[in-house]
Tab-separated table of C-alpha atoms in Angstrom:
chain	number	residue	atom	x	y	z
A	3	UNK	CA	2.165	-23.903	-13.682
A	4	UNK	CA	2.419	-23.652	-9.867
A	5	UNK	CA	1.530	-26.627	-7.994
A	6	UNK	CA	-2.099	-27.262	-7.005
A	7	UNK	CA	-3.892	-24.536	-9.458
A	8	UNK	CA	-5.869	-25.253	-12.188
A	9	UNK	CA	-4.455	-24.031	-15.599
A	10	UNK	CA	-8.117	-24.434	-16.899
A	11	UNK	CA	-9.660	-22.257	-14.203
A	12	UNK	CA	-7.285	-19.535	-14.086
A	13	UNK	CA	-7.727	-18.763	-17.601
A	14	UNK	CA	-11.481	-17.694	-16.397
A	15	UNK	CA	-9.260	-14.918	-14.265
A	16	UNK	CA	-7.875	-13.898	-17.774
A	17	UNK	CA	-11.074	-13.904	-19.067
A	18	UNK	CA	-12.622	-11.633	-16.850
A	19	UNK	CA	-9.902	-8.842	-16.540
A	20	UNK	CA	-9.804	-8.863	-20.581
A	21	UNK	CA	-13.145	-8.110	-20.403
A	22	UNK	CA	-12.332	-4.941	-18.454
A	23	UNK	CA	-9.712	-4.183	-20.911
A	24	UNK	CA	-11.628	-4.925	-24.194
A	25	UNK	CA	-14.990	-2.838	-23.171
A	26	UNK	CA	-12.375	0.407	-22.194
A	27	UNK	CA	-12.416	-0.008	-18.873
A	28	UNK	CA	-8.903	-0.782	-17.827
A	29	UNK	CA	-6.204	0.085	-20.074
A	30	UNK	CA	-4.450	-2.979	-19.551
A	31	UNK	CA	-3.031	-5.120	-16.880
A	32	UNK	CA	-0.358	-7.546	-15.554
A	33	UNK	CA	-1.446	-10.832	-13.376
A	34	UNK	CA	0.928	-12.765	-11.361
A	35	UNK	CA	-0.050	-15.974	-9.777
A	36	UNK	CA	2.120	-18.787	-7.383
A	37	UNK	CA	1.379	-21.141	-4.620
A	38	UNK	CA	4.355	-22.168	-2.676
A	39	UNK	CA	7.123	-22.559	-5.013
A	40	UNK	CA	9.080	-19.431	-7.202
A	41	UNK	CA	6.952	-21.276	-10.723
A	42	UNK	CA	4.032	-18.702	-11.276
A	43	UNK	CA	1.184	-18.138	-13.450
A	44	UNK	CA	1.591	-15.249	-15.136
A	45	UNK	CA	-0.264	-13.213	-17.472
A	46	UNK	CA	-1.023	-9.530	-19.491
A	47	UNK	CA	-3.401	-8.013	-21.632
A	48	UNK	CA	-3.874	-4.507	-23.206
A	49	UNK	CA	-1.687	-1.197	-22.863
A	50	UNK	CA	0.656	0.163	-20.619
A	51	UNK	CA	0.386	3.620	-22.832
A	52	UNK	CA	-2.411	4.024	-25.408
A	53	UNK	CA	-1.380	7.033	-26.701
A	54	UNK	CA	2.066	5.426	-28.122
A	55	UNK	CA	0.531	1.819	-28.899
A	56	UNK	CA	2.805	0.073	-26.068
A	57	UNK	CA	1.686	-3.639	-24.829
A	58	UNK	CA	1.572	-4.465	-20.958
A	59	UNK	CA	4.186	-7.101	-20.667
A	60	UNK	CA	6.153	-8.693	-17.527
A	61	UNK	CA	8.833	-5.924	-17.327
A	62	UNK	CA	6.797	-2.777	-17.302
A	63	UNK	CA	7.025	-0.508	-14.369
A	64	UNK	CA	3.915	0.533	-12.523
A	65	UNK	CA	3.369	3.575	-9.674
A	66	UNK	CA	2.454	1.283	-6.751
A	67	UNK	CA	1.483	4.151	-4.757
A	68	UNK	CA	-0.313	2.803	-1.540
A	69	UNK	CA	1.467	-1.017	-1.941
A	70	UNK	CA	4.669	1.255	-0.868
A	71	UNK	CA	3.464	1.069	2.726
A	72	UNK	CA	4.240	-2.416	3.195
A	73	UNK	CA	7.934	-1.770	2.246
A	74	UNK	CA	7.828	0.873	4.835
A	75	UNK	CA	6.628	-0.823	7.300
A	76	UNK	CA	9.043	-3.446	6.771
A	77	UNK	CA	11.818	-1.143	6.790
A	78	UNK	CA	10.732	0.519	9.896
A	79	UNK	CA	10.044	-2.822	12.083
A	80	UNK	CA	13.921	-3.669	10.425
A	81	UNK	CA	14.858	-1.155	12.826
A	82	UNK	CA	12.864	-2.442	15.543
A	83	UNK	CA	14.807	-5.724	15.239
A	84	UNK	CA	17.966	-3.687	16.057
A	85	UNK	CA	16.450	-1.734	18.878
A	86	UNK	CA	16.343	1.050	17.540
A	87	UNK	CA	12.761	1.930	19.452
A	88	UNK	CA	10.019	0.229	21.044
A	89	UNK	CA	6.512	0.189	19.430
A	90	UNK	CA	5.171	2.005	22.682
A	91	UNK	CA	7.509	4.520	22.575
A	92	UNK	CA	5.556	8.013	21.849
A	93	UNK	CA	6.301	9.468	18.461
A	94	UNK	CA	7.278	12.741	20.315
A	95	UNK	CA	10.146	10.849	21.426
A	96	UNK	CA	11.438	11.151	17.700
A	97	UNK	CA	9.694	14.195	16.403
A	98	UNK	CA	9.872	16.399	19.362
A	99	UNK	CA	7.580	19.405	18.075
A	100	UNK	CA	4.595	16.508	17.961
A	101	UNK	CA	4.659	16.614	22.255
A	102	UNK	CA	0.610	17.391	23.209
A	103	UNK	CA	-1.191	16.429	20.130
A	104	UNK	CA	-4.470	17.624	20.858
A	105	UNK	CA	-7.598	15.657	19.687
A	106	UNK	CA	-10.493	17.750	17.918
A	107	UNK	CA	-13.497	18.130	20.114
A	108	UNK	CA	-15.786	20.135	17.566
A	109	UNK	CA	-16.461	22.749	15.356
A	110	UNK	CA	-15.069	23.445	11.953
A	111	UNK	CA	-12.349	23.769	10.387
A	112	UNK	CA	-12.684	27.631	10.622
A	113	UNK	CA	-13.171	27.661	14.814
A	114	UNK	CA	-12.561	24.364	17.116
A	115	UNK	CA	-12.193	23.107	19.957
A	116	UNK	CA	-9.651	20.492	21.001
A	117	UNK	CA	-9.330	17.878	24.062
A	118	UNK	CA	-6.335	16.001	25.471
A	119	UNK	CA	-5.710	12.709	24.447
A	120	UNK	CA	-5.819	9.711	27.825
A	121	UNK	CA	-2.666	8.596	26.474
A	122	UNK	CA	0.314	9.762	23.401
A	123	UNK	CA	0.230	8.332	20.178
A	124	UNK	CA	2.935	5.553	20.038
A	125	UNK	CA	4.763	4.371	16.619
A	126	UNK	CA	2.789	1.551	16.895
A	127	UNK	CA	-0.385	3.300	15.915
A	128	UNK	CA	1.139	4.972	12.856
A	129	UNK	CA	2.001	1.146	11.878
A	130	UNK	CA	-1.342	0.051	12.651
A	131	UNK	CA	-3.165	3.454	11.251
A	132	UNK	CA	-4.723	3.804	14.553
A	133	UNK	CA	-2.886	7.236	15.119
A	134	UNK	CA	-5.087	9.788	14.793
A	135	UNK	CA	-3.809	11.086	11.630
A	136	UNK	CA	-6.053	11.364	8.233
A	137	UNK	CA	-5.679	12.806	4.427
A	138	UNK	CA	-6.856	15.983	3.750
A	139	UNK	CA	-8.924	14.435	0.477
A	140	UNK	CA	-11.236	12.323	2.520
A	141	UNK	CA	-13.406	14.965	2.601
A	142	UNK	CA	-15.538	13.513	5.515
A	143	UNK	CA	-14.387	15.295	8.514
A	144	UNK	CA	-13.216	19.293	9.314
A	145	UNK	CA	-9.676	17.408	10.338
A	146	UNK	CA	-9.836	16.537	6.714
A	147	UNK	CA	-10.767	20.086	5.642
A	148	UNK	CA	-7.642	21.638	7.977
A	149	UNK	CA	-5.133	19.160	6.065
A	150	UNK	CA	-6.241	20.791	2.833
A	151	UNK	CA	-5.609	24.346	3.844
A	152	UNK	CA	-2.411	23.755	5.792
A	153	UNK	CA	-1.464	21.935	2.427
A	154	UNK	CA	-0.452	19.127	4.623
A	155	UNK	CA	1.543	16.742	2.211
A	156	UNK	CA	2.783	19.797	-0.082
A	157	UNK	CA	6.928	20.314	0.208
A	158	UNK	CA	9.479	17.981	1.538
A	159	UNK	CA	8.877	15.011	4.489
A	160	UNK	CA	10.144	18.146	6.689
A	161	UNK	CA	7.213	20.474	5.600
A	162	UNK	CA	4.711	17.779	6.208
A	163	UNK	CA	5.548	16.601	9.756
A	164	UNK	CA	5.873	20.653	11.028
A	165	UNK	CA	2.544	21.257	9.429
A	166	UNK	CA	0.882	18.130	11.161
A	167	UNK	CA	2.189	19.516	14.503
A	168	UNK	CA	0.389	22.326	14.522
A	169	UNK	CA	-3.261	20.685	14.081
A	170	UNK	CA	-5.471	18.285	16.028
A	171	UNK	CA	-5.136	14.891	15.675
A	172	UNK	CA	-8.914	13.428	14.441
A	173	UNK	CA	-9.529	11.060	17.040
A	174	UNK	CA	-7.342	10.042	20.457
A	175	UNK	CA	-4.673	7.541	19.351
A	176	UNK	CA	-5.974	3.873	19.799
A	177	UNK	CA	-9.206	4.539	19.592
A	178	UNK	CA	-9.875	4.274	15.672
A	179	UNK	CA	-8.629	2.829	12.398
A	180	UNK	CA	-8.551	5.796	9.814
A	181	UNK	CA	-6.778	6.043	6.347
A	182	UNK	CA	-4.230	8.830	6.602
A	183	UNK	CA	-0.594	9.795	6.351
A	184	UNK	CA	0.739	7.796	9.424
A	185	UNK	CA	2.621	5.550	7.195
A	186	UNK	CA	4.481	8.605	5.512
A	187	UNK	CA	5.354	9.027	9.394
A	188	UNK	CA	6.843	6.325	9.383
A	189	UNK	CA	9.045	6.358	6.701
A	190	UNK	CA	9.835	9.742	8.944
A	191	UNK	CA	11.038	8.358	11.526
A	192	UNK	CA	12.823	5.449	9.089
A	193	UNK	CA	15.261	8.643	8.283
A	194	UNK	CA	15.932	9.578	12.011
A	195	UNK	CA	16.340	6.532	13.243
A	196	UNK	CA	18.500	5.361	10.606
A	197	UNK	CA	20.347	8.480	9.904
A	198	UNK	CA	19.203	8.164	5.981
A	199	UNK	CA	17.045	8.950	3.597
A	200	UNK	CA	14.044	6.441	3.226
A	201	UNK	CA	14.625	5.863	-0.483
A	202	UNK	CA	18.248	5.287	0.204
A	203	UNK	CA	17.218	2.564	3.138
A	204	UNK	CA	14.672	0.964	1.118
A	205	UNK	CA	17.182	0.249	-1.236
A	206	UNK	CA	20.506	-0.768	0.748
A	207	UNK	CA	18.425	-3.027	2.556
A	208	UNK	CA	15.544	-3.695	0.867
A	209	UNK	CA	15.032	-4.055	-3.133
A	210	UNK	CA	19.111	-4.472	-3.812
A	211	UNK	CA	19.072	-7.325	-1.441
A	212	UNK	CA	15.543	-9.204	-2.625
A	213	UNK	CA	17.094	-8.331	-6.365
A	214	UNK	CA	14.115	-5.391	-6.988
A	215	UNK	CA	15.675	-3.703	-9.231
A	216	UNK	CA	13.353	-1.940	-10.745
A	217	UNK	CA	11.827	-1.187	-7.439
A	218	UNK	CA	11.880	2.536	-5.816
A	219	UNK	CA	10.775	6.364	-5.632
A	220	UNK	CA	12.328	7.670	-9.672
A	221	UNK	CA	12.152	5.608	-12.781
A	222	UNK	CA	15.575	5.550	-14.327
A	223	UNK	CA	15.675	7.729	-17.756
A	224	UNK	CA	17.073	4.180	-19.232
A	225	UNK	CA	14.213	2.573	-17.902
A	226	UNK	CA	11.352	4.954	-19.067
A	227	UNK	CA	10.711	2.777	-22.445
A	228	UNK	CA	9.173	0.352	-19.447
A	229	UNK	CA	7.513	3.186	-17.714
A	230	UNK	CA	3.438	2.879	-17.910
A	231	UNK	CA	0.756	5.606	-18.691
A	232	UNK	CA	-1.916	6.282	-15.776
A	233	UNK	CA	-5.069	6.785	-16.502
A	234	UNK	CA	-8.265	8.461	-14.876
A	235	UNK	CA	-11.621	7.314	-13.947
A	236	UNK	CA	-14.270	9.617	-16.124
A	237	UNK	CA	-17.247	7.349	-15.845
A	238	UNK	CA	-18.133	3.663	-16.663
A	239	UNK	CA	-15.776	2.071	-19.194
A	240	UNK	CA	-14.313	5.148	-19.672
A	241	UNK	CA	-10.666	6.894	-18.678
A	242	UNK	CA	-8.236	9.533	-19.891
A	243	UNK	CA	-4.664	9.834	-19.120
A	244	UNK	CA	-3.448	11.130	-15.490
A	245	UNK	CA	-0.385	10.908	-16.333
A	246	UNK	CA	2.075	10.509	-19.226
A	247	UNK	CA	4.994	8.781	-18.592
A	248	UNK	CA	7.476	11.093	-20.764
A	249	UNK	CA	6.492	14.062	-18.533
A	250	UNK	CA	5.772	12.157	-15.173
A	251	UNK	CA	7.357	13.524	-11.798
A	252	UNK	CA	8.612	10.172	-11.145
A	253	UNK	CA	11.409	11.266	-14.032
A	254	UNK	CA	13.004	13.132	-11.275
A	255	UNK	CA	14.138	12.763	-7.344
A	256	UNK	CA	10.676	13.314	-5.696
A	257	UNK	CA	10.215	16.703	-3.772
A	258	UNK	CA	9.002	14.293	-0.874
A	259	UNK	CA	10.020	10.573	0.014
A	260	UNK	CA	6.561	9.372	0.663
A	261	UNK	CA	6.980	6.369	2.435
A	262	UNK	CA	3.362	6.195	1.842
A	263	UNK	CA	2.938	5.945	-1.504
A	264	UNK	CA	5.606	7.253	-3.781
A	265	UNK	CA	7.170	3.896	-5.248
A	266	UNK	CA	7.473	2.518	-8.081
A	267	UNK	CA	7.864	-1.405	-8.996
A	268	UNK	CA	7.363	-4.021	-11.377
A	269	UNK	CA	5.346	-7.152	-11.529
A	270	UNK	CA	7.913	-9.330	-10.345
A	271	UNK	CA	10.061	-7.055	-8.251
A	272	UNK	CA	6.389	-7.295	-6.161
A	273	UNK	CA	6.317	-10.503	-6.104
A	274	UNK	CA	9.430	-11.218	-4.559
A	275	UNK	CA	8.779	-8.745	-1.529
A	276	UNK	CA	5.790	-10.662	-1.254
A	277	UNK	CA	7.384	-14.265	-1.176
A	278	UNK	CA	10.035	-12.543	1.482
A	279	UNK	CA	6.825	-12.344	3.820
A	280	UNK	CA	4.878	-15.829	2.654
A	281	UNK	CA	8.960	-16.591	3.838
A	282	UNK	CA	8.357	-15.669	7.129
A	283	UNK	CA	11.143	-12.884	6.405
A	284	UNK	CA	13.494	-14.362	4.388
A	285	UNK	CA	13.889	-15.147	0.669
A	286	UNK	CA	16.568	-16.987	-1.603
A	287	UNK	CA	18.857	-17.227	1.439
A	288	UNK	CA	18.642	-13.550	2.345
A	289	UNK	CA	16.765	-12.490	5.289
A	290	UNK	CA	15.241	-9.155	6.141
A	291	UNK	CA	12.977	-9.669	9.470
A	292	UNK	CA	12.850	-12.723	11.666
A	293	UNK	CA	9.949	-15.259	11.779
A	294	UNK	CA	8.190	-13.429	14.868
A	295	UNK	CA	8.302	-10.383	13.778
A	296	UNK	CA	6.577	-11.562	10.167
A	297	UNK	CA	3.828	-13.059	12.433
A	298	UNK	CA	3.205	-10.547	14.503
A	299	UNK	CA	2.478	-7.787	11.989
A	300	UNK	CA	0.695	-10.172	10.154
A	301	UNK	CA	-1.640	-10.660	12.780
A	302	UNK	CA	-4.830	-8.172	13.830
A	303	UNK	CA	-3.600	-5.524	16.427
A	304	UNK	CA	-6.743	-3.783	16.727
A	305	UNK	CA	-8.515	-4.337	20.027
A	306	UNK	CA	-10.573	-6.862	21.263
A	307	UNK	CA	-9.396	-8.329	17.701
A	308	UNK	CA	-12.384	-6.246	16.300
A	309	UNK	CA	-12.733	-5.969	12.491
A	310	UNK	CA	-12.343	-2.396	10.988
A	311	UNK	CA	-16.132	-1.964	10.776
A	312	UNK	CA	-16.515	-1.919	14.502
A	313	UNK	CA	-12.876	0.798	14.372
A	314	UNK	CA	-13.371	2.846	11.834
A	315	UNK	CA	-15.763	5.067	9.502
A	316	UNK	CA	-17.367	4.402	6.152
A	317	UNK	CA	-14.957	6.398	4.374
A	318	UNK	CA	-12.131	5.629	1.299
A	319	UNK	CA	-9.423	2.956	2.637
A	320	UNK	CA	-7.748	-0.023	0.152
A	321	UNK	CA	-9.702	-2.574	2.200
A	322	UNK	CA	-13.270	-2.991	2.901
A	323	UNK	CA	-14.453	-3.126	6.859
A	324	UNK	CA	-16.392	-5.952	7.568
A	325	UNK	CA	-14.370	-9.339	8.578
A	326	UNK	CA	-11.018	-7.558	7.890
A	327	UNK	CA	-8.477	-6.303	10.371
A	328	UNK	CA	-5.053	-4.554	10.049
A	329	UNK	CA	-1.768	-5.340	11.412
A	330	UNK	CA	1.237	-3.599	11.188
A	331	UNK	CA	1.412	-2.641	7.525
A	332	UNK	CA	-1.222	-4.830	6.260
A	333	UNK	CA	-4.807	-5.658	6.046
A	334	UNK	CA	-5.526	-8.949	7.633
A	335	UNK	CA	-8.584	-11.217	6.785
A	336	UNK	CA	-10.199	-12.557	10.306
A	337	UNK	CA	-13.464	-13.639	9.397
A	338	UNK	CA	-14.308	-14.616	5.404
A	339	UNK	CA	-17.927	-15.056	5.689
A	340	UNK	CA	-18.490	-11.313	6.988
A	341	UNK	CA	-15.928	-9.997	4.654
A	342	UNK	CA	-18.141	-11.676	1.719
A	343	UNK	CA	-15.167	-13.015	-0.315
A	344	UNK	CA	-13.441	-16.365	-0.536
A	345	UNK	CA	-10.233	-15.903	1.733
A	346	UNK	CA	-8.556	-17.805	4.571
A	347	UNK	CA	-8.343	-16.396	7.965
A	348	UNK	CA	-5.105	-14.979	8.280
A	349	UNK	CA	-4.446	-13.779	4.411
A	350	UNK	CA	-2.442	-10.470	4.600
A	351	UNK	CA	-3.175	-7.517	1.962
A	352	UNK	CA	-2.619	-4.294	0.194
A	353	UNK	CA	-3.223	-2.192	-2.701
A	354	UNK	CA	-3.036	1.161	-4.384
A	355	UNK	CA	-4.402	4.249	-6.049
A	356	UNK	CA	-3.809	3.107	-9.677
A	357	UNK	CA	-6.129	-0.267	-8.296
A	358	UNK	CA	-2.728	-2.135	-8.346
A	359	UNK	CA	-3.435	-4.965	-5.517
A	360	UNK	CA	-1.520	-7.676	-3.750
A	361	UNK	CA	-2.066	-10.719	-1.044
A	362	UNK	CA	-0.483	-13.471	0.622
A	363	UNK	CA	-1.828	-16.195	1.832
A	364	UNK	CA	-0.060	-18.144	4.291
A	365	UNK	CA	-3.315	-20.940	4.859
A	366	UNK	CA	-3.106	-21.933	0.957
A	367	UNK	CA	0.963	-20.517	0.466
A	368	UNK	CA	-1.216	-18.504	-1.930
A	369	UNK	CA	0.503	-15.637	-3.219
A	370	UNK	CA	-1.066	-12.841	-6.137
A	371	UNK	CA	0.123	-9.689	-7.610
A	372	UNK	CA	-2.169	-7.618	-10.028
A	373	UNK	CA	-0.875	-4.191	-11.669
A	374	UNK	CA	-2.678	-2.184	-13.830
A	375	UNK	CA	-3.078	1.596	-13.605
A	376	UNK	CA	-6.317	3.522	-13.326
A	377	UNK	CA	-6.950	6.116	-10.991
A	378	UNK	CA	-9.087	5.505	-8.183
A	379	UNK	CA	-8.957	2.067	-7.168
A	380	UNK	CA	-12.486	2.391	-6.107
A	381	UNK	CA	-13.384	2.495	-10.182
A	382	UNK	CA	-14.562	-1.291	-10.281
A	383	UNK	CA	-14.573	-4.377	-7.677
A	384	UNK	CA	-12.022	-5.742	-9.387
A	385	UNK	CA	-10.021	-6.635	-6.060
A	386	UNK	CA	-13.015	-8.570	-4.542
A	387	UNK	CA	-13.071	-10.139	-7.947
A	388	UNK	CA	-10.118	-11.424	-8.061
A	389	UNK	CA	-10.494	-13.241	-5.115
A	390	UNK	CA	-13.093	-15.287	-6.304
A	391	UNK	CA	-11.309	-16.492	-9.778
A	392	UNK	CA	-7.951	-16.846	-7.989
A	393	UNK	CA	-9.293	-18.910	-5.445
A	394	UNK	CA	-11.452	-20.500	-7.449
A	395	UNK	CA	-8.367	-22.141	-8.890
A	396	UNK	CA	-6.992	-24.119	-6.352
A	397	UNK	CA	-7.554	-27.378	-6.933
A	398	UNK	CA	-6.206	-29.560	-4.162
């Protein structure tokens, strides 16, 4: 049992996600639980595939999809480390065809106007999602609507950042937080900077060296016995399968290296990325990023140290607004009381499609890792949840 959490009280976290399970709401799930030392809480409950009667247990490989741009991030401020770039250099400096962005002005997606930004986008807004940049299923914007007829995100990492230079940006660089693909950017400019493919850099000098080995963008055709079902939202306590695992995409080399949210991982795997950054950068002796760096994109970069509310719009994102602000790959808890949660100022966060969800918190050494896989995360409030009966827990 990890020091300074209540065996007693954590069950009650058991408790509750079982309930999700046993009325059909959740297929199943994996919980992983530690507070400054490697010993962990751990537990699972339910399926990992209904349809061939397989248990969720500690080795089972989920899609992480959105908890993929942490790695990325991580990978991409490796290469600032070596000087690769500067986080004010304009992304045009790297992807040449994105020189004048224009900014949508109005009208629809049909007839528009656009408007010169005051300044470029930099690779530090794609890091801190301030960039300009959206997903074309968000539904709430004719920016939105262009991605969806451009098929922005269809064909290779190539495909996607030639389609993105030919349309308008949503908003001028800096001056919002929006959801979008900036992180798949990133893992863009991961390969030109680096001179290889993302998947091949997130493993050389990511999962092989924290010992993720089941960590990455294909499941393994040895490792597909481990592989979990996803499942799809169809109405309250209710799913059906998204996805089989026997006939999944992720049996094969992915079309597109979406540094966004293409990985794959296991519970564990997870956690050790996380206790790399609770680590300050460094784990077991091997380190990936130096102390600073860990602290700065751990801390709020949006301006004014404003929380999301007052930067973005009430639209889809793996965080709520209020009380939360984002760093450089994560969500990043300023203020608990407006958030509405228990949290510590400072705790860093991220989740994913399938509601898969992680955090670290640095205040309490508090570190939790929660996989299941139902499509969208937005299903239940599990997340906010979670937070209460995981924090509920500590007891000294």
């Amino acid at each position: 049992m990890p020091r300074g959490l209540s065996d007693e009280r954590l069950r009650n976290l058991h408790d509750h996600a079982k309930g999700y399970v046993d009325r059909g709401a959740l297929p199943g799930y994996a919980c992983l639980v530690s507070r400054g030392t490697p010993d962990v809480w751990f537990n699972a409950y339910g399926h990992m595939d209904i349809e061939r009667d397989l248990p969720v247990w500690r080795d089972t490989i989920f899609r992480i999809y959105s908890m993929t741009k942490p790695i990325t991030s991580v990978a991409l401020m490796m290469l600032y480390e070596e000087g690769r770039f500067q986080l004010d250099d304009p992304v045009s400096k790297y992807i040449p065809s994105w020189e004048g962005l224009e900014v949508f002005a109005d009208g629809d997606e049909e007839r528009y106007k656009t408007v010169s930004p005051e300044r470029p986008m930099t690779v530090k807004d794609l890091l801190s999602h301030t960039s300009g940049l959206t997903y074309g299923f968000m539904n709430s914007h004719p920016v939105d609507a262009l991605y969806r007829s451009r098929e922005v995100g269809e064909g290779d990492l190539q495909a996607m950042i030639d389609a993105l230079a030919d349309l308008p940006l949503q908003f001028a660089p800096g001056t919002r937080w929006n959801y979008g693909y900036s992180t798949d950017v990133c893992g863009y400019l991961v390969q030109v900077l680096s001179d290889r493919d993302l998947d091949v850099f997130v493993a050389e000098r990511i999962t092989e060296p924290l010992g993720m080995r089941d960590s990455g963008f294909q499941v393994p055709e040895a490792s597909l016995p481990r592989f979990a079902a996803c499942y799809e939202y169809t109405g309250p306590d209710a799913y059906r399968l998204q996805d089989d695992p026997r006939e999944s995409r992720y049996r094969k080399p992915p079309e597109r290296l979406s540094g966004g949210g293409g990985m794959v991982s296991t519970i564990d795997d997870y956690h050790r990325f996380a206790r790399m950054l609770l680590g300050k950068g460094e784990l077991s002796g091997t380190r990936l990023l130096g102390r600073k760096t860990v602290e700065y994109m751990t801390c709020n970069h949006m301006p004014g140290n404003c929380d999301l509310a007052a930067m973005g719009q009430p639209v889809f994102s793996e965080t709520p607004y209020d009380g939360i602000g984002f760093g450089l790959g994560f969500s990043v808890t300023l203020d608990p009381a407006a958030a509405g949660v228990l949290d510590s100022p400072g705790e860093f966060a991220w989740g994913g499609a399938a509601s898969t969800y992680f955090w670290v918190d640095p205040v309490e050494q508090l570190i939790v890792v929660f996989m299941t896989q139902l499509l969208p995360s937005s299903s239940y409030p599990i997340r906010r949840e979670l937070k209460t009966l995981a924090y509920s827990a500590l007891v000294d």
